[in-house]
Amino acid sequence: MRLAGRTALITGAARGLGRAVAVAFAREGADLALLDIAADLPGVPYPLGSASQLACTADLCREAGAGVLTGTVDVRDLAQVEQAVAEAVGRFGELDVLVTNAGIAAPSGRAAHEITEREWQLMIDVDLSGAWRTIRAVGGRMAERGSGSIINIASTAGLVGYRHFAGYVAAKHGIIGLTKAVALDYAPRRVRVNALCPGSVRDDPRVEGRMLAEIARSLDVPVAEHEETFVQAQPMNTLIEPDDVAGAALWLASDESRQVTGSVLTVDGGFTAR
Amino acid sequence: MTPSFTQPGFARIVGVDTPESALCHALAVRLTEDVDAEALRHRFDTAVRRWWPGPADRTPTLWSEAVPSARGTPLARHRLRTEMHRPVSRTGPVLRAVVLTYADASRDLVLTGHRGTLDPPSLRVLAEVLTGRRSPDPLTAQPLPAEVTATPRRTPSGGRRVEWGMGDAQAGDRTDVFRLPLGAAAGDPLTSLSAAAVVVLSRYEGREVVRTGRVRSPASRASEALGAFDEVAVLTVDLSRVRSNEDLLDSLSTSPDVSPQDTAERRPDVGVLEVAAAAGEADIPAELPCQSALFPLTLVLAPGADGTTDVEVRHQVRHVGAAAARAYAECVALVHRQLTERPDGLVRDLDLLDAEAGARQLALGLAPESAPPRPRRIDALFDEWAERHPGAVALRRGDAALTYGQLRERADLVAAGLRLRGVRPGDHVGICLDRSLDLVVTMLAVLKADAVYVPMDPSHPPQRRAHIVRDAGLRVVVSDLPDFPGGDGSVLGVAELVRAGGAGGPAVPRRGPGDAAYVIYTSGSTGRPKGVEVPHRNVTGLVAATRDDFALHPDDTWTLFHSSAFDFSVWEIWGALLTGATLVVVPYDVSRSPTEFHELLVRERVTVLNQTPSAFGQLMEADRRSAAPLAVRLVVFGGEPLDTRVLLGWFDRYPEDRCRLVNMFGITETTVHATAQTVTRREALAGTRSVGRALPGWRLYVLDPQGRPVPTGVTGEIWVGGAGVASGYLGLPELTAERFQPDPFLEGRRYRSGDLGRFRPDGSLEHLGRLDDQVKVRGFRVELDEIRNVLLDDRAVRAAAVLVSGDALKDAATVRIDAYVVLDGQDTEAVRRRASRILPEYMVPTTLTALDALPLTGNGKLDPDRLPAPATPASPPKATAGKPAGLSGDLAEVWESVLGVSVGLDDNFFALGGNSLYAVRIGSAMRERGLPALSMRQLYLTPTVRALAADLDQQRS
């Protein structure tokens, strides 16, 4: 098992990519601290992960053999993040892997000048600053110990623009900048920091993903039509499956990638290759 | 004898590459139905409040984990095992307590702690309190240390190799575990286990003074206390000071003298621990003394079945591989049994291998298919070829050539001439001829005259030849040298003998194949050259042993490259002529010029080439410069150790299916070769030191100084028995009896080589240099080959030689390691810096001298006498001129007086040739001058005058 004896902390773990990554890690022997806001957020026009969904991810991981600790955390609040990390350390000892996955896709769907100050702040606060806060709470411990792997879930929106998604695209570009800078901060201490950029991931009901649906809704187009647009735009003409992303995360978490840091790994079927 | 103990604390006994899990331990207790969950939680909260009221982030929590599977299922066992093997954070809560609740409602309580804050008895007491079987009232807890015992930071490639460990560098942090029954223990079981471990280590490392780690609960530990009370000791035992097994056990059971002065040189490779609890759930023990392994090889004393004792072996696979760990543990178990059963036995009589293991070990040294070759005479076998194809070319040198028929005819004439000159069967006949057709003719003729040839090299000094003439009692010497030093006998030219032989001579019945064919003089490292007497059948046996494997064939063309006084030439000459092949005689000046030799190989389409590695290195250079490809299909290396790594470039030009490379280990006393190892790219990449398995008919032994076989992977002295063993040293019956001893396992005798080696599990032999080369530097055993290998690993180093100088007996601190390197650009300081990252301090060369090429002897081996005086110890440019004032000035003066070199403020102590002995002297010189006290550690941490002075100043103020 590639992660036997390791502990991973994953934010946004209630559903979607967070759940897919958590279960993949559990299958490879990791124990897991699973964090999620497990509540809706004012200003986000769709329901976020729920406590029930988080418990479901935890159960799936336990059935795969993992020891699991769950925590309810709003990544906009540093104190909450630090508290959850301290608890995870008490339960599991040191953390080996951090996956900063918590993020929101909307409010979106408007041109830059139509975004409100509050909407802009909310998007940056969750998608970019949230990742930084989690790194802040975990990175020092990893550096002190001289090992660790941090995986920031960015997006192809961290590499190219998407019309009417200025806040999201800016935040995800920020994640890539954050990744590269922190990679240099920690490289001497053998802590690796990498960004993972999924393309359009299919809303797999098993992980209760709803990213594509929410993007489609922001753009006011039917989901099927939106999916079709992406499939057409992608050189491999398929949507990405959550397990494809989890596999890449697993590689970045494991020692197989031990010389990989500051890198940006795309799992997008070639979308950004042209 | 009192062994010295040091109590360095955990941080000092674990290596820099040890994971946290080495210091964490765990206890699992099955909760019975009467243990109420609420009551458990209540007791936990009370205990925590009472004992660890401290900061919230260090206060333990009782965790509970639902396991969606019944007890005993693979998933449930996986969870329990994972829970017990997870380290706690050094800076987190002092304890982790987890209740695992399985799907069948049964429960386990798992307690995990760090041995630096809570010892194993503390966990046991806590478990009793939490399950309500013990009152918490009389218990007290140690205050938490401000800083938990630091585990050293992980470094990606730290850690010293365990010499005998055969570890797997790719294994990462993996720890493997197995158990062996240890039997009944007499007295304190940890003491007898420690004693057994010490004895095995001493034999494994081939030295009397060994260090092992030991961790145990002291007898004085109060049973009501919670905290860290482990007694962590490094036992330094000098086995030369104990006689009986009882003495050894006594010396180890005395309470430790805690000496603050730890050498801090390195962590012990082997250590012992105890664990008290009974066996647990199926294959999961109820108590884990350490989650991984505290030492590279950790022996844990554990309760076995029926009141007996087991040893649980935990080994860091990176350092100690599975086979080595098991072999070591089996030795420990056997020694342990002898220690307890025979207290009055002698320590040196303890056996590491029982009869069965010993037999297995002896079988390793035997070639797989080993029918002894039929004994033959060299000349008889040659005559068969001459009969079979008289027209085939036997010898060629330039334009001159002799067919097999012509060679036989001319040799018969010379033989008749020799007989007419009074040479009788068994007489020694000297041959001192240039490399010519007549050299080979004369050798064959001497054999045909039923005499023994004694080759002498015309380029050797006359004194040496005179010694041989006297020593071998030569009445006849065949030589063309006008000034050959005569003894009582006569010096004859070949032409003269041919003329005389023309008259014909009486044919004599020849003696048997067991009688001597030649005497070759070897120059040992000490004393005068000794004549080694080798019978016919050894040579024919060597050819028989290799013919099929090497596909030796009449179509082959060999060279006679080496001096006839070097026994490699025996193989060249008779390997060719006893397989019907053509032998090309290489003139001396051509053999000295790699370019001309290469041209000869191309021109003569030579297919079988024999070279020393040093000479082959030069030939490879010539081959790189030449466009003409060689026809060589077989290269045999001999004469000196082969560094396989330099062969990679050769394989690019001559792939393995076109030219086979074979490394052969051998000694004049066992007839040229004894083993064969085919070298391919894979061996070269691995840098193998294997010289292969014994040749069919030969037999290898690796023995300890008492003549007992040593286990696989353990270094011992190589003995060679079987078909190649020579008759002995000429005129030296005592030395012969000492070096050639009866072989208890084969007919005949075996030869004590004075070479070091070890068996690998497949029976191949690793050759590790000469016993004489094994030197001690300040008490540490140093293998010069190992240093040389590290230097050669450096990309900038093309060739390297390492020597030791100084007199260990007079003054151990003056012992110096001098290295010579041939560099590819770059400077020696960079090479030194890189080597010092890999080698322990005492093995880093004191001097490093760059040369354009290493000097070689006439035989193509390294010539240490022609190495220049070493460069002065590397010293970076001085930071300041003139003597500074104050403490740093005093310090510099002390350093200069002790080290005997000029010292700049920023010169590194070690770069100036400093070592631990000098460090002690500096300490006492400073005391004498009334300067501040200096600890070893301080000097090691601040190894420059400037830094040290600043440090000491700070302490004073």
Tab-separated table of C-alpha atoms in Angstrom, chain B residues 12 583 595:
chain	number	residue	atom	x	y	z
B	12	ARG	CA	22.236	9.683	20.880
B	583	LEU	CA	49.622	-18.309	-28.547
B	595	THR	CA	48.633	1.538	-28.254
